[in-house]
PDB file of C-alpha atoms in Angstrom:
ATOM      1  CA  ASP A   1       0.180  21.831  -6.400  1.00  0.00           C
ATOM      2  CA  ALA A   2       0.557  18.419  -6.227  1.00  0.00           C
ATOM      3  CA  GLY A   3       0.980  18.233  -2.514  1.00  0.00           C
ATOM      4  CA  VAL A   4       2.822  15.633  -0.902  1.00  0.00           C
ATOM      5  CA  THR A   5       3.498  12.574  -3.141  1.00  0.00           C
ATOM      6  CA  GLN A   6       4.709   9.023  -2.636  1.00  0.00           C
ATOM      7  CA  SER A   7       6.056   6.203  -4.672  1.00  0.00           C
ATOM      8  CA  PRO A   8       5.631   3.319  -5.072  1.00  0.00           C
ATOM      9  CA  THR A   9       1.817   3.161  -4.080  1.00  0.00           C
ATOM     10  CA  HIS A  10       1.978  -0.749  -3.264  1.00  0.00           C
ATOM     11  CA  LEU A  11       5.079  -2.854  -3.122  1.00  0.00           C
ATOM     12  CA  ILE A  12       5.722  -6.792  -2.374  1.00  0.00           C
ATOM     13  CA  LYS A  13       8.843  -8.009  -0.904  1.00  0.00           C
ATOM     14  CA  THR A  14      10.098 -10.719   0.932  1.00  0.00           C
ATOM     15  CA  ARG A  15      11.962 -10.977   4.644  1.00  0.00           C
ATOM     16  CA  GLY A  16      15.223  -9.979   4.374  1.00  0.00           C
ATOM     17  CA  GLN A  17      14.993  -7.507   1.213  1.00  0.00           C
ATOM     18  CA  GLN A  18      16.195  -4.077   1.540  1.00  0.00           C
ATOM     19  CA  VAL A  19      13.219  -1.375   0.521  1.00  0.00           C
ATOM     20  CA  THR A  20      13.431   2.317  -0.535  1.00  0.00           C
ATOM     21  CA  LEU A  21      10.154   4.058  -0.266  1.00  0.00           C
ATOM     22  CA  ARG A  22       9.637   8.200  -1.642  1.00  0.00           C
ATOM     23  CA  CYS A  23       8.279  10.833  -0.912  1.00  0.00           C
ATOM     24  CA  SER A  24       8.130  14.399  -2.385  1.00  0.00           C
ATOM     25  CA  PRO A  25       6.787  17.216  -0.116  1.00  0.00           C
ATOM     26  CA  LYS A  26       3.959  20.067  -0.751  1.00  0.00           C
ATOM     27  CA  SER A  27       5.709  22.658  -2.761  1.00  0.00           C
ATOM     28  CA  GLY A  28       7.167  25.150   0.199  1.00  0.00           C
ATOM     29  CA  HIS A  29       7.736  22.481   2.630  1.00  0.00           C
ATOM     30  CA  ASP A  30      10.715  21.694   4.220  1.00  0.00           C
ATOM     31  CA  THR A  31      10.226  19.195   6.736  1.00  0.00           C
ATOM     32  CA  VAL A  32       9.539  15.556   6.117  1.00  0.00           C
ATOM     33  CA  SER A  33       8.183  12.930   8.658  1.00  0.00           C
ATOM     34  CA  TRP A  34       7.617   9.210   8.243  1.00  0.00           C
ATOM     35  CA  TYR A  35       4.920   7.490   9.965  1.00  0.00           C
ATOM     36  CA  GLN A  36       4.044   3.337  10.032  1.00  0.00           C
ATOM     37  CA  GLN A  37       0.667   2.493  10.221  1.00  0.00           C
ATOM     38  CA  ALA A  38       0.014  -1.050  10.579  1.00  0.00           C
ATOM     39  CA  LEU A  39      -3.311  -2.837   9.914  1.00  0.00           C
ATOM     40  CA  GLY A  40      -5.935  -1.524  12.255  1.00  0.00           C
ATOM     41  CA  GLN A  41      -3.915   0.703  14.513  1.00  0.00           C
ATOM     42  CA  GLY A  42      -3.152   4.261  14.576  1.00  0.00           C
ATOM     43  CA  PRO A  43       0.248   5.571  12.984  1.00  0.00           C
ATOM     44  CA  GLN A  44       3.436   5.365  14.838  1.00  0.00           C
ATOM     45  CA  PHE A  45       6.220   7.734  14.020  1.00  0.00           C
ATOM     46  CA  ILE A  46       9.483   6.908  12.381  1.00  0.00           C
ATOM     47  CA  PHE A  47      11.642   9.875  12.113  1.00  0.00           C
ATOM     48  CA  GLN A  48      12.059  13.530  11.122  1.00  0.00           C
ATOM     49  CA  TYR A  49      13.869  14.941   8.408  1.00  0.00           C
ATOM     50  CA  TYR A  50      14.954  19.188   8.040  1.00  0.00           C
ATOM     51  CA  GLU A  51      17.404  20.645   6.635  1.00  0.00           C
ATOM     52  CA  GLU A  52      18.637  17.008   5.491  1.00  0.00           C
ATOM     53  CA  GLU A  53      19.165  15.892   8.822  1.00  0.00           C
ATOM     54  CA  GLU A  54      17.613  13.613  10.953  1.00  0.00           C
ATOM     55  CA  ARG A  55      15.579  16.002  13.512  1.00  0.00           C
ATOM     56  CA  GLN A  56      14.744  13.199  15.727  1.00  0.00           C
ATOM     57  CA  ARG A  57      13.482   9.469  15.910  1.00  0.00           C
ATOM     58  CA  GLY A  58      10.645   7.336  17.177  1.00  0.00           C
ATOM     59  CA  ASN A  59      10.817   3.656  18.799  1.00  0.00           C
ATOM     60  CA  PHE A  60      12.213   2.086  15.612  1.00  0.00           C
ATOM     61  CA  PRO A  61      15.197  -0.252  14.850  1.00  0.00           C
ATOM     62  CA  ASP A  62      18.352   1.092  13.128  1.00  0.00           C
ATOM     63  CA  ARG A  63      17.319  -1.350  10.209  1.00  0.00           C
ATOM     64  CA  PHE A  64      14.915   1.970   9.755  1.00  0.00           C
ATOM     65  CA  SER A  65      17.024   4.996   8.076  1.00  0.00           C
ATOM     66  CA  GLY A  66      16.415   7.634   5.951  1.00  0.00           C
ATOM     67  CA  HIS A  67      17.397  10.891   4.047  1.00  0.00           C
ATOM     68  CA  GLN A  68      16.691  14.386   2.889  1.00  0.00           C
ATOM     69  CA  PHE A  69      17.647  15.536  -0.292  1.00  0.00           C
ATOM     70  CA  PRO A  70      18.646  19.589  -0.699  1.00  0.00           C
ATOM     71  CA  ASN A  71      15.386  19.716  -2.633  1.00  0.00           C
ATOM     72  CA  TYR A  72      13.555  18.269   0.509  1.00  0.00           C
ATOM     73  CA  SER A  73      12.713  15.154  -0.667  1.00  0.00           C
ATOM     74  CA  SER A  74      13.139  12.433   1.399  1.00  0.00           C
ATOM     75  CA  GLU A  75      13.240   8.982   1.254  1.00  0.00           C
ATOM     76  CA  LEU A  76      12.916   6.177   3.932  1.00  0.00           C
ATOM     77  CA  ASN A  77      15.052   2.490   3.720  1.00  0.00           C
ATOM     78  CA  VAL A  78      14.450  -0.323   5.054  1.00  0.00           C
ATOM     79  CA  ASN A  79      16.969  -2.878   5.443  1.00  0.00           C
ATOM     80  CA  ALA A  80      16.644  -7.098   6.582  1.00  0.00           C
ATOM     81  CA  LEU A  81      12.502  -6.925   5.999  1.00  0.00           C
ATOM     82  CA  LEU A  82      10.488  -8.625   8.793  1.00  0.00           C
ATOM     83  CA  LEU A  83       7.011  -9.772   8.142  1.00  0.00           C
ATOM     84  CA  GLY A  84       6.177  -7.577  10.906  1.00  0.00           C
ATOM     85  CA  ASP A  85       7.040  -4.664   8.780  1.00  0.00           C
ATOM     86  CA  SER A  86       4.102  -5.018   6.469  1.00  0.00           C
ATOM     87  CA  ALA A  87       2.367  -1.530   6.757  1.00  0.00           C
ATOM     88  CA  LEU A  88       0.777   1.630   5.324  1.00  0.00           C
ATOM     89  CA  TYR A  89       4.136   4.029   5.545  1.00  0.00           C
ATOM     90  CA  LEU A  90       2.626   7.684   5.125  1.00  0.00           C
ATOM     91  CA  CYS A  91       4.864  10.708   4.715  1.00  0.00           C
ATOM     92  CA  ALA A  92       3.761  14.228   6.024  1.00  0.00           C
ATOM     93  CA  SER A  93       5.604  17.052   5.153  1.00  0.00           C
ATOM     94  CA  SER A  94       5.122  20.744   6.732  1.00  0.00           C
ATOM     95  CA  PRO A  95       6.908  24.296   6.492  1.00  0.00           C
ATOM     96  CA  GLY A  96       9.871  24.265   8.998  1.00  0.00           C
ATOM     97  CA  LEU A  97       8.193  24.062  12.881  1.00  0.00           C
ATOM     98  CA  GLU A  98       4.173  24.745  11.245  1.00  0.00           C
ATOM     99  CA  MET A  99       2.290  22.654  12.908  1.00  0.00           C
ATOM    100  CA  THR A 100      -0.224  21.811  10.230  1.00  0.00           C
ATOM    101  CA  GLN A 101       0.870  18.702   8.086  1.00  0.00           C
ATOM    102  CA  TYR A 102       0.334  17.708   5.250  1.00  0.00           C
ATOM    103  CA  PHE A 103      -0.007  13.542   4.520  1.00  0.00           C
ATOM    104  CA  GLY A 104       0.851  11.511   1.251  1.00  0.00           C
ATOM    105  CA  PRO A 105      -1.454   8.435   0.232  1.00  0.00           C
ATOM    106  CA  GLY A 106       0.749   6.326   1.511  1.00  0.00           C
ATOM    107  CA  THR A 107       2.840   2.890   0.381  1.00  0.00           C
ATOM    108  CA  ARG A 108       1.510  -0.485   1.013  1.00  0.00           C
ATOM    109  CA  LEU A 109       3.903  -2.553   1.946  1.00  0.00           C
ATOM    110  CA  LEU A 110       3.653  -6.539   2.415  1.00  0.00           C
ATOM    111  CA  VAL A 111       6.174  -8.568   3.115  1.00  0.00           C
ATOM    112  CA  LEU A 112       6.347 -12.632   2.473  1.00  0.00           C
TER     113      LEU A 112
ATOM    114  CA  LYS B   1      -2.303   3.455  28.512  1.00  0.00           C
ATOM    115  CA  ASN B   2      -1.672   5.090  25.064  1.00  0.00           C
ATOM    116  CA  GLU B   3      -0.960   8.586  25.470  1.00  0.00           C
ATOM    117  CA  VAL B   4      -3.974   9.355  23.463  1.00  0.00           C
ATOM    118  CA  GLU B   5      -7.075   7.655  23.631  1.00  0.00           C
ATOM    119  CA  GLN B   6     -10.081   7.619  21.353  1.00  0.00           C
ATOM    120  CA  SER B   7     -13.747   6.475  21.900  1.00  0.00           C
ATOM    121  CA  PRO B   8     -15.274   5.177  20.635  1.00  0.00           C
ATOM    122  CA  GLN B   9     -13.620   2.350  18.694  1.00  0.00           C
ATOM    123  CA  ASN B  10     -16.336   1.735  15.986  1.00  0.00           C
ATOM    124  CA  LEU B  11     -19.172   4.066  15.541  1.00  0.00           C
ATOM    125  CA  THR B  12     -22.236   3.221  13.169  1.00  0.00           C
ATOM    126  CA  ALA B  13     -25.074   5.905  12.644  1.00  0.00           C
ATOM    127  CA  GLN B  14     -28.289   6.905  10.152  1.00  0.00           C
ATOM    128  CA  GLU B  15     -27.761   9.114   7.769  1.00  0.00           C
ATOM    129  CA  GLY B  16     -29.176  12.344   9.728  1.00  0.00           C
ATOM    130  CA  GLU B  17     -28.070  11.789  13.235  1.00  0.00           C
ATOM    131  CA  PHE B  18     -25.605  13.837  15.016  1.00  0.00           C
ATOM    132  CA  ILE B  19     -22.207  12.030  15.877  1.00  0.00           C
ATOM    133  CA  THR B  20     -19.784  12.770  18.490  1.00  0.00           C
ATOM    134  CA  ILE B  21     -15.909  10.911  18.802  1.00  0.00           C
ATOM    135  CA  ASN B  22     -14.097  11.970  21.667  1.00  0.00           C
ATOM    136  CA  CYS B  23     -10.174  11.986  22.107  1.00  0.00           C
ATOM    137  CA  SER B  24      -8.269  11.840  25.344  1.00  0.00           C
ATOM    138  CA  TYR B  25      -4.603  12.830  25.631  1.00  0.00           C
ATOM    139  CA  SER B  26      -1.976  12.349  28.852  1.00  0.00           C
ATOM    140  CA  VAL B  27       0.854  14.384  27.038  1.00  0.00           C
ATOM    141  CA  GLY B  28       1.409  18.253  27.122  1.00  0.00           C
ATOM    142  CA  ILE B  29       0.816  19.201  23.569  1.00  0.00           C
ATOM    143  CA  SER B  30       1.178  22.365  21.200  1.00  0.00           C
ATOM    144  CA  ALA B  31      -2.033  21.392  19.214  1.00  0.00           C
ATOM    145  CA  LEU B  32      -4.505  18.654  18.367  1.00  0.00           C
ATOM    146  CA  HIS B  33      -5.386  17.366  14.934  1.00  0.00           C
ATOM    147  CA  TRP B  34      -8.263  15.499  13.971  1.00  0.00           C
ATOM    148  CA  LEU B  35      -7.320  13.576  10.476  1.00  0.00           C
ATOM    149  CA  GLN B  36      -9.674  11.349   8.847  1.00  0.00           C
ATOM    150  CA  GLN B  37      -8.374   8.205   6.449  1.00  0.00           C
ATOM    151  CA  HIS B  38     -10.720   6.320   4.003  1.00  0.00           C
ATOM    152  CA  PRO B  39     -10.127   2.449   2.931  1.00  0.00           C
ATOM    153  CA  GLY B  40      -6.959   2.652   0.881  1.00  0.00           C
ATOM    154  CA  GLY B  41      -5.219   4.964   3.159  1.00  0.00           C
ATOM    155  CA  GLY B  42      -4.890   8.337   2.599  1.00  0.00           C
ATOM    156  CA  ILE B  43      -5.266  10.846   5.446  1.00  0.00           C
ATOM    157  CA  VAL B  44      -6.904  14.114   5.429  1.00  0.00           C
ATOM    158  CA  SER B  45      -6.384  16.844   7.874  1.00  0.00           C
ATOM    159  CA  LEU B  46     -10.032  18.207   9.137  1.00  0.00           C
ATOM    160  CA  PHE B  47      -8.701  20.221  11.567  1.00  0.00           C
ATOM    161  CA  MET B  48      -5.856  21.765  13.607  1.00  0.00           C
ATOM    162  CA  LEU B  49      -6.603  23.022  17.459  1.00  0.00           C
ATOM    163  CA  SER B  50      -4.655  24.898  20.145  1.00  0.00           C
ATOM    164  CA  SER B  51      -7.889  26.136  22.219  1.00  0.00           C
ATOM    165  CA  GLY B  52     -11.416  26.820  22.058  1.00  0.00           C
ATOM    166  CA  LYS B  53     -13.419  25.539  19.145  1.00  0.00           C
ATOM    167  CA  LYS B  54     -13.457  25.456  15.115  1.00  0.00           C
ATOM    168  CA  LYS B  55     -15.752  24.790  12.799  1.00  0.00           C
ATOM    169  CA  HIS B  56     -15.654  23.854   8.673  1.00  0.00           C
ATOM    170  CA  GLY B  57     -19.017  22.523   7.145  1.00  0.00           C
ATOM    171  CA  ARG B  58     -20.586  19.904   9.112  1.00  0.00           C
ATOM    172  CA  LEU B  59     -18.128  19.387  10.958  1.00  0.00           C
ATOM    173  CA  ILE B  60     -17.014  21.156  14.114  1.00  0.00           C
ATOM    174  CA  ALA B  61     -14.014  20.335  16.415  1.00  0.00           C
ATOM    175  CA  THR B  62     -13.338  21.398  20.753  1.00  0.00           C
ATOM    176  CA  ILE B  63     -10.574  21.155  22.483  1.00  0.00           C
ATOM    177  CA  ASN B  64     -10.388  22.042  26.745  1.00  0.00           C
ATOM    178  CA  ILE B  65      -6.819  22.110  27.406  1.00  0.00           C
ATOM    179  CA  GLN B  66      -7.579  22.120  31.272  1.00  0.00           C
ATOM    180  CA  GLU B  67      -9.554  18.606  30.752  1.00  0.00           C
ATOM    181  CA  LYS B  68      -7.043  17.265  27.780  1.00  0.00           C
ATOM    182  CA  HIS B  69     -10.207  16.187  25.800  1.00  0.00           C
ATOM    183  CA  SER B  70     -10.921  17.164  22.301  1.00  0.00           C
ATOM    184  CA  SER B  71     -14.289  16.098  20.372  1.00  0.00           C
ATOM    185  CA  LEU B  72     -15.176  16.074  16.949  1.00  0.00           C
ATOM    186  CA  HIS B  73     -18.817  16.392  15.899  1.00  0.00           C
ATOM    187  CA  ILE B  74     -20.414  15.828  12.288  1.00  0.00           C
ATOM    188  CA  THR B  75     -23.879  17.409  12.488  1.00  0.00           C
ATOM    189  CA  ALA B  76     -26.353  15.458   9.554  1.00  0.00           C
ATOM    190  CA  SER B  77     -24.242  12.824   8.900  1.00  0.00           C
ATOM    191  CA  HIS B  78     -24.139  11.304   5.206  1.00  0.00           C
ATOM    192  CA  PRO B  79     -22.408   7.712   3.931  1.00  0.00           C
ATOM    193  CA  ARG B  80     -19.655   9.658   2.170  1.00  0.00           C
ATOM    194  CA  ASP B  81     -18.781  10.818   6.061  1.00  0.00           C
ATOM    195  CA  SER B  82     -17.526   7.053   6.760  1.00  0.00           C
ATOM    196  CA  ALA B  83     -14.112   6.441   7.521  1.00  0.00           C
ATOM    197  CA  VAL B  84     -11.720   6.378  10.054  1.00  0.00           C
ATOM    198  CA  TYR B  85     -11.121   9.448  12.402  1.00  0.00           C
ATOM    199  CA  ILE B  86      -8.191   9.814  13.963  1.00  0.00           C
ATOM    200  CA  CYS B  87      -6.800  12.096  16.819  1.00  0.00           C
ATOM    201  CA  ALA B  88      -3.353  13.042  16.724  1.00  0.00           C
ATOM    202  CA  VAL B  89      -1.463  15.411  19.023  1.00  0.00           C
ATOM    203  CA  GLY B  90       1.357  17.160  18.761  1.00  0.00           C
ATOM    204  CA  GLY B  91       4.414  18.652  20.696  1.00  0.00           C
ATOM    205  CA  ALA B  92       7.268  21.744  20.284  1.00  0.00           C
ATOM    206  CA  THR B  93       9.162  19.430  17.805  1.00  0.00           C
ATOM    207  CA  ASN B  94       5.950  18.458  15.340  1.00  0.00           C
ATOM    208  CA  LYS B  95       6.256  14.615  16.288  1.00  0.00           C
ATOM    209  CA  LEU B  96       2.237  13.360  16.106  1.00  0.00           C
ATOM    210  CA  ILE B  97       1.168  10.958  18.343  1.00  0.00           C
ATOM    211  CA  PHE B  98      -1.729   9.156  17.121  1.00  0.00           C
ATOM    212  CA  GLY B  99      -5.024   7.467  18.319  1.00  0.00           C
ATOM    213  CA  THR B 100      -6.289   4.090  17.481  1.00  0.00           C
ATOM    214  CA  GLY B 101      -8.853   5.875  15.269  1.00  0.00           C
ATOM    215  CA  THR B 102     -12.780   5.843  15.315  1.00  0.00           C
ATOM    216  CA  LEU B 103     -14.138   3.678  12.518  1.00  0.00           C
ATOM    217  CA  LEU B 104     -17.353   5.146  11.529  1.00  0.00           C
ATOM    218  CA  ALA B 105     -20.018   3.850   9.299  1.00  0.00           C
ATOM    219  CA  VAL B 106     -23.378   5.865   8.750  1.00  0.00           C
ATOM    220  CA  GLN B 107     -25.910   3.967   6.932  1.00  0.00           C
ATOM    221  CA  PRO B 108     -28.518   5.405   4.333  1.00  0.00           C
TER     222      PRO B 108
END
């Protein structure tokens, strides 16, 4: 079992651009959560997907959107990038409402 | 005030010392997680607790639901334990609220 995988590992963008980050959950997991971790801070919840729908959302603007596919993989899209979007983006998966979340290695995004 | 507070923020210890990291929270929870994050970002789940105490190797985690407090202990600390330790709490919806982490450095 490969565990939770994320791609790409690193990404550099410029202000105003759009970015798509990808996450493949652990085998058997159908719930995917996305978190943003700014440097020196704890992760902040962005949103969670279950059964291809956004189930709940944190305090992030509409520039942050996502999608979950039938195979439970997920994408995080950020439009109109700002310098402040530079962060480590973490994906975590869990089997439905089970609380144990397994984290991926993260995608480090730098916005210049 | 953050919903999850950790202390200390930074901790330096000598190899072999007993280490305690504390976490207090102000919201109702279904479970509390202790996570380890190494430089480079990857997060590893150490414990998930809803009551009592759990032990894994040299790591021990306790939680007091009434006091809304948890502790992570590391016995016989080793330089490879150096990492950021993060406390996170989750409610019925499985959304996690994280503390800001404790940066631990264990010196040989």
